[in-house]
Coordinates of C-alpha atoms in Angstrom, one line a residue:
Chain A
M193 CA 10.8 102.0 -43.2
S194 CA 14.4 102.8 -43.8
V195 CA 14.9 99.5 -45.6
T196 CA 11.8 100.2 -47.8
L197 CA 13.3 103.6 -48.8
A198 CA 16.7 102.0 -49.5
I199 CA 15.0 99.5 -51.9
A200 CA 13.0 102.3 -53.5
R201 CA 16.2 104.4 -53.9
R202 CA 18.0 101.6 -55.5
E203 CA 15.2 100.8 -57.8
W204 CA 14.7 104.4 -58.8
A205 CA 18.5 104.9 -59.5
S206 CA 18.7 101.7 -61.4
L207 CA 15.8 102.7 -63.7
F208 CA 17.7 105.8 -64.6
R209 CA 21.1 104.0 -65.1
L210 CA 19.6 101.5 -67.5
P211 CA 18.8 102.2 -71.2
V212 CA 15.3 100.9 -70.8
G213 CA 14.5 103.7 -68.3
W214 CA 15.9 106.5 -70.6
V215 CA 14.3 105.2 -73.7
T216 CA 11.0 104.9 -72.0
V217 CA 11.2 108.5 -70.6
A218 CA 12.4 109.9 -73.9
L219 CA 9.7 108.2 -75.9
F220 CA 7.0 109.4 -73.5
L221 CA 8.3 113.0 -73.6
M222 CA 8.7 113.0 -77.3
L223 CA 5.1 111.8 -77.9
C224 CA 3.7 114.1 -75.3
G225 CA 5.7 117.0 -76.8
S226 CA 4.3 116.2 -80.3
V227 CA 0.6 116.1 -78.9
F228 CA 1.3 119.4 -77.1
A229 CA 2.7 121.1 -80.2
L230 CA 0.1 119.8 -82.6
A231 CA -3.1 119.8 -80.4
V232 CA -2.6 122.4 -77.7
L233 CA -0.4 125.2 -79.2
N234 CA -3.0 126.3 -81.7
P235 CA -3.5 130.1 -82.3
G236 CA -6.9 131.4 -81.4
M237 CA -7.8 128.4 -79.1
A238 CA -8.5 128.6 -75.4
A239 CA -5.4 127.9 -73.2
S240 CA -6.2 124.3 -72.2
Q241 CA -4.0 121.3 -71.9
R242 CA -7.0 118.9 -72.0
A243 CA -5.9 117.3 -75.3
F244 CA -2.4 116.8 -73.9
F245 CA -3.7 115.1 -70.7
G246 CA -6.0 112.9 -72.7
A247 CA -3.2 111.7 -75.0
A248 CA -0.7 111.3 -72.1
G249 CA -3.3 109.2 -70.2
W250 CA -3.4 106.8 -73.1
L251 CA 0.4 106.8 -73.4
L252 CA 0.7 105.6 -69.8
L253 CA -0.9 102.3 -70.9
P254 CA 2.3 101.0 -72.6
V255 CA 4.8 103.3 -70.6
V256 CA 3.9 102.1 -67.1
P257 CA 4.3 98.3 -67.9
A258 CA 7.6 99.2 -69.5
I259 CA 8.7 100.7 -66.1
S260 CA 7.3 97.9 -64.0
M261 CA 8.2 94.9 -66.0
R262 CA 11.7 94.5 -64.6
L263 CA 10.9 95.2 -61.0
F264 CA 10.8 91.5 -60.0
S265 CA 11.2 89.7 -63.3
E266 CA 14.8 90.9 -63.7
E267 CA 15.6 89.9 -60.1
L268 CA 14.0 86.4 -60.6
R269 CA 15.9 85.9 -64.0
S270 CA 19.3 87.1 -62.8
G271 CA 19.2 85.4 -59.4
T272 CA 19.6 88.7 -57.4
I273 CA 16.3 87.9 -55.7
E274 CA 18.2 85.3 -53.6
P275 CA 20.5 87.8 -51.7
L276 CA 17.4 90.1 -51.4
I277 CA 15.0 87.5 -49.8
T278 CA 17.8 86.1 -47.6
S279 CA 18.3 89.5 -46.0
P280 CA 16.2 90.3 -42.9
V281 CA 13.5 92.2 -44.9
R282 CA 9.8 91.4 -45.0
E283 CA 8.1 90.8 -48.3
G284 CA 5.9 93.9 -47.7
S285 CA 9.0 96.1 -47.5
I286 CA 10.4 94.6 -50.7
V287 CA 7.2 95.1 -52.6
M288 CA 6.6 98.6 -51.3
G289 CA 10.2 99.6 -51.9
K290 CA 10.1 98.5 -55.5
Y291 CA 6.7 100.1 -56.1
L292 CA 7.8 103.4 -54.6
G293 CA 10.9 103.4 -56.6
A294 CA 8.9 102.9 -59.8
A295 CA 6.4 105.6 -58.7
A296 CA 9.2 108.0 -58.2
M297 CA 10.3 107.2 -61.8
L298 CA 6.8 107.9 -63.0
A299 CA 6.7 111.2 -61.1
C300 CA 10.1 112.1 -62.6
M301 CA 8.8 111.4 -66.0
L302 CA 5.9 113.7 -65.6
V303 CA 7.9 116.6 -64.1
P304 CA 9.5 117.7 -67.5
T305 CA 6.0 118.1 -69.0
L306 CA 5.4 121.0 -66.6
L307 CA 7.5 122.9 -69.1
Y308 CA 4.5 122.7 -71.5
S309 CA 2.4 124.4 -68.9
L310 CA 5.0 127.2 -68.6
V311 CA 5.1 127.6 -72.4
L312 CA 1.3 127.8 -72.5
W313 CA 1.4 130.4 -69.8
R314 CA 3.9 132.5 -71.7
V315 CA 2.1 132.4 -75.1
S316 CA -1.6 132.6 -74.0
A317 CA -3.4 135.9 -74.0
R318 CA -5.5 134.6 -71.0
P319 CA -3.3 132.5 -68.7
P320 CA -4.7 128.9 -68.2
E321 CA -6.5 128.1 -64.9
I322 CA -4.6 126.3 -62.1
G323 CA -7.5 123.9 -61.2
P324 CA -7.8 122.1 -64.5
L325 CA -4.0 121.9 -64.7
L326 CA -3.8 120.3 -61.3
A327 CA -6.7 117.9 -62.1
G328 CA -5.0 117.0 -65.4
Y329 CA -1.8 115.9 -63.5
L330 CA -3.8 114.0 -61.0
S331 CA -5.6 112.3 -64.0
L332 CA -2.1 111.0 -65.0
L333 CA -0.5 110.4 -61.6
L334 CA -3.3 108.6 -59.8
P335 CA -4.2 106.1 -62.5
G336 CA -0.5 105.7 -63.2
L337 CA 0.1 104.6 -59.6
F338 CA -2.8 102.1 -60.0
Y339 CA -1.3 100.8 -63.2
L340 CA 2.1 100.5 -61.5
S341 CA 0.6 98.4 -58.7
L342 CA -0.8 96.0 -61.4
G343 CA 2.6 96.0 -63.2
T344 CA 4.4 95.2 -59.9
M345 CA 2.0 92.3 -59.3
C346 CA 2.5 90.9 -62.8
S347 CA 6.3 91.2 -62.5
A348 CA 6.3 89.3 -59.3
F349 CA 4.7 86.3 -61.0
T350 CA 7.2 85.8 -63.8
A351 CA 10.9 85.8 -64.5
N352 CA 10.2 86.8 -68.1
Q353 CA 10.1 90.7 -68.6
T354 CA 8.3 90.5 -71.9
L355 CA 5.6 88.3 -70.3
A356 CA 5.4 90.8 -67.4
F357 CA 4.9 93.7 -69.8
L358 CA 2.3 92.0 -72.0
S359 CA 0.3 90.6 -69.0
T360 CA 0.2 94.1 -67.4
L361 CA -0.9 95.6 -70.7
F362 CA -3.6 92.9 -71.1
V363 CA -4.9 93.4 -67.6
L364 CA -5.0 97.2 -68.0
L365 CA -6.8 97.0 -71.4
L366 CA -9.3 94.5 -69.9
L367 CA -10.0 96.8 -66.9
L368 CA -10.3 99.9 -69.1
L369 CA -12.7 98.1 -71.6
G370 CA -14.7 96.5 -68.7
S371 CA -14.8 99.9 -66.9
A372 CA -16.1 101.7 -70.0
L373 CA -18.5 99.1 -71.3
L374 CA -19.9 97.1 -68.3
P375 CA -21.8 99.9 -66.6
N376 CA -23.9 100.2 -69.8
L377 CA -24.2 96.5 -70.7
A378 CA -24.8 94.9 -67.2
P379 CA -28.3 94.3 -65.7
I380 CA -29.8 97.6 -64.4
A381 CA -29.6 96.5 -60.8
W382 CA -25.8 96.1 -61.1
R383 CA -25.2 99.4 -62.9
P384 CA -24.8 101.7 -59.9
L385 CA -22.2 99.4 -58.4
L386 CA -20.3 98.9 -61.6
G387 CA -20.5 102.7 -62.3
Y388 CA -19.0 103.3 -58.8
L389 CA -16.2 100.8 -59.5
S390 CA -15.5 102.2 -63.0
F391 CA -12.2 104.1 -63.1
D392 CA -12.8 105.4 -66.6
A393 CA -15.6 107.7 -65.3
R394 CA -13.2 109.1 -62.6
I395 CA -10.5 109.8 -65.2
Q396 CA -13.2 111.7 -67.2
D397 CA -14.0 113.7 -64.1
F398 CA -10.3 114.7 -63.7
A399 CA -10.3 115.6 -67.4
K400 CA -13.2 118.0 -66.9
G401 CA -11.1 119.7 -64.1
V402 CA -13.0 118.1 -61.2
I403 CA -10.8 117.3 -58.2
D404 CA -12.7 114.9 -56.0
P405 CA -10.8 113.5 -53.0
R406 CA -12.9 110.3 -53.3
H407 CA -11.3 109.6 -56.6
A408 CA -7.8 109.9 -55.0
V409 CA -9.0 107.5 -52.3
Y410 CA -10.4 105.1 -55.0
F411 CA -7.1 104.9 -57.0
V412 CA -4.9 104.6 -53.9
G413 CA -7.3 101.9 -52.5
A414 CA -7.4 100.0 -55.8
S415 CA -3.6 99.9 -55.8
I416 CA -3.5 97.9 -52.5
P417 CA -4.9 94.5 -53.6
P418 CA -2.3 94.1 -56.5
L419 CA 0.5 95.0 -54.2
L420 CA -0.7 92.5 -51.6
L421 CA -0.8 89.9 -54.4
A422 CA 2.8 90.7 -55.3
G423 CA 3.7 90.1 -51.6
V424 CA 1.8 86.8 -51.8
A425 CA 3.8 85.8 -55.0
L426 CA 7.0 86.7 -53.2
R427 CA 6.1 84.8 -50.1
A428 CA 5.1 81.8 -52.2
R429 CA 8.6 81.6 -53.5
R430 CA 9.9 81.6 -49.9
L431 CA 7.6 78.8 -49.0
A432 CA 8.1 76.8 -52.2
Chain B
M180 CA 26.1 78.8 -34.3
L181 CA 24.4 76.4 -36.7
D182 CA 22.2 73.5 -35.8
V183 CA 20.5 71.5 -38.5
R184 CA 18.3 68.7 -37.1
D185 CA 16.7 65.9 -39.1
V186 CA 15.8 68.3 -42.0
H187 CA 13.7 67.0 -44.9
K188 CA 12.7 68.7 -48.2
W189 CA 10.1 67.4 -50.7
Y190 CA 9.6 69.0 -54.1
G191 CA 6.2 67.5 -54.9
S192 CA 6.9 63.7 -54.9
V193 CA 10.7 64.2 -55.0
H194 CA 12.4 63.6 -51.6
A195 CA 15.4 66.0 -52.2
V196 CA 16.8 66.1 -48.6
R197 CA 16.3 63.1 -46.3
G198 CA 17.0 63.7 -42.7
V199 CA 20.1 65.8 -42.7
S200 CA 21.6 66.7 -39.3
F201 CA 24.8 68.5 -38.5
A202 CA 26.0 71.3 -36.3
A203 CA 28.8 73.9 -36.7
R204 CA 30.4 76.3 -34.3
R205 CA 32.1 79.7 -34.5
G206 CA 35.7 79.4 -35.7
E207 CA 35.0 76.4 -37.8
V208 CA 35.1 76.1 -41.6
V209 CA 32.8 73.3 -42.7
G210 CA 32.7 72.1 -46.2
L211 CA 29.5 70.6 -47.8
L212 CA 30.6 68.1 -50.5
G213 CA 28.5 66.2 -52.9
P214 CA 27.8 65.5 -56.5
N215 CA 25.3 67.5 -58.5
G216 CA 21.7 67.0 -57.3
A217 CA 23.0 65.7 -54.0
G218 CA 20.9 68.2 -51.9
K219 CA 23.8 70.7 -51.0
S220 CA 22.1 73.8 -52.5
T221 CA 18.7 72.8 -51.2
T222 CA 20.2 72.4 -47.7
I223 CA 21.9 75.7 -48.0
R224 CA 18.8 77.4 -49.2
M225 CA 16.8 76.1 -46.3
I226 CA 19.4 77.4 -43.9
T227 CA 19.5 80.9 -45.5
G228 CA 15.7 81.0 -45.5
V229 CA 15.0 81.0 -49.2
F230 CA 12.5 78.3 -48.3
P231 CA 11.6 76.4 -45.1
P232 CA 12.3 72.7 -44.5
S233 CA 9.3 70.4 -45.1
R234 CA 10.2 68.7 -41.8
G235 CA 12.9 69.2 -39.1
A236 CA 14.4 72.3 -37.6
I237 CA 17.3 74.7 -38.3
D238 CA 18.7 77.1 -35.7
V239 CA 21.1 79.9 -36.5
D240 CA 22.7 81.6 -33.5
G241 CA 19.8 80.2 -31.4
H242 CA 17.1 81.5 -33.7
S243 CA 14.8 79.1 -35.6
T244 CA 14.8 79.9 -39.3
V245 CA 11.0 79.2 -39.3
D246 CA 9.8 80.9 -36.1
E247 CA 12.2 83.8 -36.1
P248 CA 13.2 84.1 -39.7
E249 CA 14.4 87.8 -39.6
A250 CA 16.6 87.2 -36.6
A251 CA 18.1 84.1 -38.1
R252 CA 18.7 85.8 -41.4
R253 CA 20.4 88.7 -39.7
A254 CA 23.0 86.3 -38.3
I255 CA 23.8 84.9 -41.8
G256 CA 26.0 86.3 -44.6
Y257 CA 25.2 84.5 -47.8
L258 CA 27.1 84.3 -51.1
P259 CA 24.9 82.4 -53.5
E260 CA 26.4 80.4 -56.3
S261 CA 27.8 82.6 -59.2
A262 CA 27.4 85.7 -56.9
P263 CA 24.2 87.4 -58.4
L264 CA 24.8 91.2 -58.3
Y265 CA 23.2 94.3 -59.8
P266 CA 25.4 95.0 -62.9
E267 CA 24.3 98.7 -63.2
M268 CA 25.4 99.6 -59.6
S269 CA 28.9 100.6 -58.4
V270 CA 30.7 98.5 -55.9
D271 CA 30.4 101.2 -53.3
G272 CA 26.7 101.7 -54.0
Y273 CA 26.0 98.0 -53.8
L274 CA 27.8 97.6 -50.4
A275 CA 26.0 100.6 -49.1
F276 CA 22.7 99.1 -50.3
R277 CA 23.4 95.8 -48.5
A278 CA 24.3 97.7 -45.4
S279 CA 20.9 99.3 -45.5
L280 CA 19.1 96.0 -45.9
F281 CA 20.8 94.7 -42.8
E282 CA 20.1 98.0 -41.0
V283 CA 23.8 98.5 -40.1
P284 CA 23.9 101.6 -37.9
S285 CA 24.8 104.7 -40.0
G286 CA 27.7 105.3 -37.6
D287 CA 29.3 101.9 -38.3
R288 CA 28.4 101.8 -42.0
K289 CA 31.4 103.5 -43.5
R290 CA 33.9 101.6 -41.3
L291 CA 32.4 98.2 -42.1
I292 CA 32.2 98.9 -45.9
E293 CA 35.9 100.0 -45.8
R294 CA 36.8 96.9 -43.8
A295 CA 35.0 94.6 -46.2
I296 CA 36.6 96.2 -49.2
E297 CA 40.0 95.9 -47.6
R298 CA 39.5 92.2 -46.6
V299 CA 38.6 91.1 -50.2
A300 CA 41.1 93.6 -51.8
I301 CA 38.7 95.3 -54.2
G302 CA 39.8 98.9 -53.3
P303 CA 40.8 99.9 -56.9
M304 CA 37.5 98.7 -58.2
R305 CA 35.1 100.3 -55.7
A306 CA 34.0 103.1 -58.0
R307 CA 33.5 100.8 -61.0
R308 CA 30.1 99.5 -62.2
I309 CA 29.8 95.8 -61.2
G310 CA 28.8 94.8 -64.7
T311 CA 32.3 95.9 -65.9
L312 CA 34.2 93.7 -63.4
S313 CA 35.8 90.3 -64.1
K314 CA 34.2 87.1 -62.7
G315 CA 36.9 87.0 -59.9
Y316 CA 36.2 90.6 -58.8
R317 CA 32.4 90.0 -58.9
Q318 CA 32.8 87.0 -56.6
R319 CA 34.9 89.1 -54.2
V320 CA 32.2 91.8 -54.3
G321 CA 29.7 89.2 -53.4
L322 CA 31.9 88.0 -50.5
A323 CA 32.3 91.6 -49.2
A324 CA 28.5 92.0 -49.3
A325 CA 28.1 88.7 -47.3
M326 CA 30.6 89.6 -44.6
L327 CA 29.7 93.3 -44.4
H328 CA 27.4 93.1 -41.3
E329 CA 29.8 90.8 -39.5
P330 CA 27.5 87.8 -39.4
G331 CA 28.1 84.8 -37.1
L332 CA 27.5 82.4 -39.9
L333 CA 28.9 82.8 -43.4
I334 CA 27.4 80.6 -46.1
L335 CA 29.4 80.4 -49.3
D336 CA 27.9 78.4 -52.2
E337 CA 30.7 77.4 -54.6
P338 CA 32.9 80.4 -53.7
A339 CA 35.7 79.2 -56.0
N340 CA 33.6 78.8 -59.1
G341 CA 35.1 80.4 -62.1
L342 CA 38.2 81.7 -60.3
D343 CA 41.8 81.2 -61.5
P344 CA 44.4 79.4 -59.3
A345 CA 45.7 82.6 -57.8
Q346 CA 42.2 83.9 -57.1
I347 CA 41.3 80.5 -55.5
R348 CA 44.4 80.9 -53.2
Q349 CA 43.3 84.4 -52.2
M350 CA 39.8 83.3 -51.6
R351 CA 41.1 80.4 -49.4
E352 CA 43.1 82.8 -47.3
T353 CA 40.2 85.2 -47.0
I354 CA 37.8 82.4 -45.8
R355 CA 40.4 81.2 -43.3
S356 CA 40.7 84.7 -41.9
L357 CA 36.9 85.1 -41.7
A358 CA 36.6 81.9 -39.7
Q359 CA 38.5 83.5 -36.8
N360 CA 35.3 85.3 -35.8
A361 CA 32.6 83.4 -37.6
C362 CA 31.4 79.9 -38.6
V363 CA 31.9 79.3 -42.4
L364 CA 29.8 76.8 -44.3
L365 CA 30.9 76.4 -47.9
S366 CA 29.9 74.0 -50.7
S367 CA 32.3 73.2 -53.4
H368 CA 33.1 70.7 -56.1
I369 CA 36.8 71.3 -55.9
L370 CA 37.8 68.5 -53.5
G371 CA 41.4 69.6 -53.1
E372 CA 40.3 73.1 -52.2
V373 CA 37.9 71.8 -49.6
E374 CA 40.7 69.7 -48.1
L375 CA 43.0 72.8 -47.9
T376 CA 40.3 75.2 -46.6
C377 CA 38.0 73.2 -44.3
D378 CA 38.3 72.0 -40.8
R379 CA 35.4 69.6 -41.2
V380 CA 33.8 68.0 -44.3
V381 CA 30.2 66.8 -44.5
I382 CA 29.6 64.5 -47.5
I383 CA 26.1 64.4 -48.9
A384 CA 24.6 62.3 -51.6
N385 CA 21.0 61.5 -52.5
G386 CA 19.8 63.9 -49.8
T387 CA 21.5 62.1 -47.0
I388 CA 24.8 62.6 -45.1
L389 CA 27.3 59.9 -45.9
A390 CA 30.1 61.1 -43.8
D391 CA 31.0 63.9 -41.4
G392 CA 34.4 64.6 -39.9
T393 CA 37.8 66.2 -40.4
P394 CA 39.5 65.4 -43.7
A395 CA 42.1 63.3 -41.7
D396 CA 39.4 61.4 -39.9
L397 CA 37.5 60.7 -43.1
R398 CA 40.7 59.4 -44.8
E399 CA 41.5 57.2 -41.9
K400 CA 38.0 55.8 -41.6
H401 CA 36.9 55.5 -45.2
A402 CA 40.0 55.2 -47.3
A403 CA 42.1 52.8 -45.2
G404 CA 43.7 50.3 -47.6
R405 CA 43.6 52.7 -50.5
G406 CA 47.1 54.2 -50.2
R407 CA 49.6 53.9 -53.0
V408 CA 53.2 54.2 -53.9
V409 CA 54.2 55.8 -57.3
V410 CA 57.4 54.4 -58.8
E411 CA 59.2 55.5 -61.9
V412 CA 61.2 52.7 -63.5
G413 CA 63.1 52.3 -66.8
R414 CA 60.8 51.6 -69.6
A415 CA 62.8 48.6 -70.9
D416 CA 62.4 46.9 -67.4
A417 CA 58.7 47.8 -66.8
A418 CA 57.4 44.3 -67.2
N419 CA 60.1 42.8 -64.9
A420 CA 59.4 45.6 -62.3
E421 CA 55.7 44.8 -62.3
V422 CA 56.4 41.1 -61.6
A423 CA 58.9 42.0 -58.8
L424 CA 56.5 44.5 -57.2
R425 CA 53.5 42.1 -57.3
A426 CA 55.6 39.5 -55.4
I427 CA 56.0 41.9 -52.4
P428 CA 53.7 40.9 -49.4
G429 CA 51.1 43.7 -48.8
V430 CA 50.9 44.8 -52.5
A431 CA 47.3 44.7 -53.6
G432 CA 47.9 45.6 -57.2
V433 CA 50.2 47.3 -59.8
Q434 CA 49.0 49.6 -62.5
T435 CA 50.9 51.2 -65.4
A436 CA 50.3 55.0 -65.6
A437 CA 51.8 57.7 -67.7
G438 CA 55.5 57.9 -68.8
D439 CA 57.9 59.0 -71.5
A440 CA 60.3 57.3 -73.9
E441 CA 62.7 56.2 -71.2
W442 CA 60.7 56.0 -68.0
V443 CA 57.3 54.6 -67.0
T444 CA 55.2 55.3 -63.9
L445 CA 53.9 52.3 -62.0
V446 CA 51.2 52.8 -59.3
V447 CA 51.5 50.2 -56.5
E448 CA 48.3 49.9 -54.4
S449 CA 48.9 48.9 -50.8
T450 CA 47.3 48.8 -47.4
D451 CA 50.5 50.4 -46.0
P452 CA 52.1 52.7 -48.6
A453 CA 54.5 54.3 -46.2
G454 CA 55.7 51.0 -44.8
I455 CA 56.1 49.2 -48.0
R456 CA 58.4 51.8 -49.6
A457 CA 61.6 50.0 -48.3
A458 CA 60.5 46.7 -49.6
I459 CA 59.8 48.2 -53.0
G460 CA 63.3 49.8 -53.1
Q461 CA 65.0 46.5 -52.1
A462 CA 63.0 44.5 -54.7
L463 CA 64.0 46.9 -57.5
V464 CA 67.7 46.9 -56.4
R465 CA 67.7 43.0 -56.2
A466 CA 66.2 42.8 -59.7
A467 CA 68.7 45.4 -61.0
I468 CA 65.8 47.6 -62.3
P469 CA 66.7 51.3 -62.7
C470 CA 64.4 53.5 -60.6
R471 CA 64.2 57.3 -60.9
S472 CA 61.7 58.1 -58.0
L473 CA 59.6 56.4 -55.4
Q474 CA 56.9 58.2 -53.5
A475 CA 54.2 57.1 -51.1
E476 CA 50.9 58.9 -51.4
A477 CA 48.3 59.0 -48.6
P478 CA 44.7 58.5 -49.6
S479 CA 43.1 61.7 -50.8
L480 CA 39.8 63.2 -49.9
E481 CA 38.8 62.5 -53.5
Q482 CA 39.4 58.8 -53.0
V483 CA 37.2 59.0 -49.8
F484 CA 34.5 60.9 -51.7
T485 CA 34.6 58.4 -54.7
K486 CA 34.4 55.4 -52.4
L487 CA 31.5 56.8 -50.4
L488 CA 29.6 57.7 -53.6
E489 CA 30.2 54.2 -55.0
Q490 CA 28.9 52.6 -51.8
S491 CA 25.9 54.9 -51.8
R492 CA 25.1 54.1 -55.5
T493 CA 25.4 50.4 -54.8
E494 CA 23.1 50.6 -51.8
A495 CA 20.6 52.7 -53.8
A496 CA 20.7 50.2 -56.7
A497 CA 20.2 47.3 -54.2

């Protein structure tokens, strides 16, 4: 566990030391701030950050692959993977360490947006409710962790960061589209199953302020297979 | 400490390593020599656990690299070729990270990092970002990271790559001092450096071992009859000198090498370069040929290496 945490710490600190980390965070916060100022801070409207959470959810689609693209790809390109995989560390620890480091980066990126909630609190006649606020942040964090697992997997398969970014974005868009369209297009017998697997519906639930533990289990569970595949990719390199 | 037994590696249909076997013990510096594509790096990567051998077995400190990979890796300190490091990290931060990977007890961590920094003399650079360091310093940081957890086996892939002569000398001294408590396996293209640093040399080509022994043994066994005497004679008498030298019994050949306006260098090939010096001196005096210097040269490791490679290529072509 200590090795996993050491890898996570290094990954997290590196993302903050590199321009790509700062630029990604700055871009995300700038766009989120614009949405907050234009769509949430409107006089006479109810104190709700729903528009902000909706827009931030979409922004995660390019932002998460930008965080995850270098996790393995950069190590494979620069050769630093060699000292890493020749140290007495299991593939699982390497994958989890990198994933947790990127997850910490994602969490750090969301923390400054709490300022928006404080602003809304101060300027609203009727303070916003805590439940929808919490649900809104879960609607960013939980899918964000799932997206990160896909990004980690894509990064483990290529030494090219651009390819890792684009393949993660492609897989995410494919899943989102499939998740939104398939439950309505598939044969009726399949619809309950596809509806259950759809993560679009769960994000909508969070947006409505519904906090369902099953949704959390779903997103955490969905993150496991991509991480296992990342471990398989790493192991395949050891067995090549 | 290291036992490599009949190791093979196939990349698809390419048989890159073909039955390599050798052993090395603590206190020994073993050089792995070979041309590009000989199988050196593949052999090193199999030992370090980057990938397993297709056939054969490798034990490090009694642990099989296939059955007990983590225990085997724990006993190895590895400096890959060109020392890949994280440029955004500080030297101190990187060494602390490496200590964590090898689960160095927290009580020992500070002491071992200090010791590694001291041994490779990177103290003034410890707070700097690795990306801002020169190639020589980066190589030293890689070496400090490899030796940090006090492994029994240190594997250094081209450690002198890109270093200047002063840095190469420092690296040699560091490697020799590390070998007091560990076994060092290094690969290098710089033959003279291998000769000066290594107790033993394993020459590899086309995935097979061509020779294994001390540099002196290899010279004795594979380069007998390849010694030479280098003579500087007056340019005006060079032709006469060549005739006089060729007439001496035991001289296999005379070649003209470099020179200047007044003097020319002749290289006399002989089976007994040390013994023939007196006869060469007498012959030149008898013929009244002015001579500025006369020096016997023992066969070098480079000659051994070249001869073995030529033999290997001839056999492969046949």
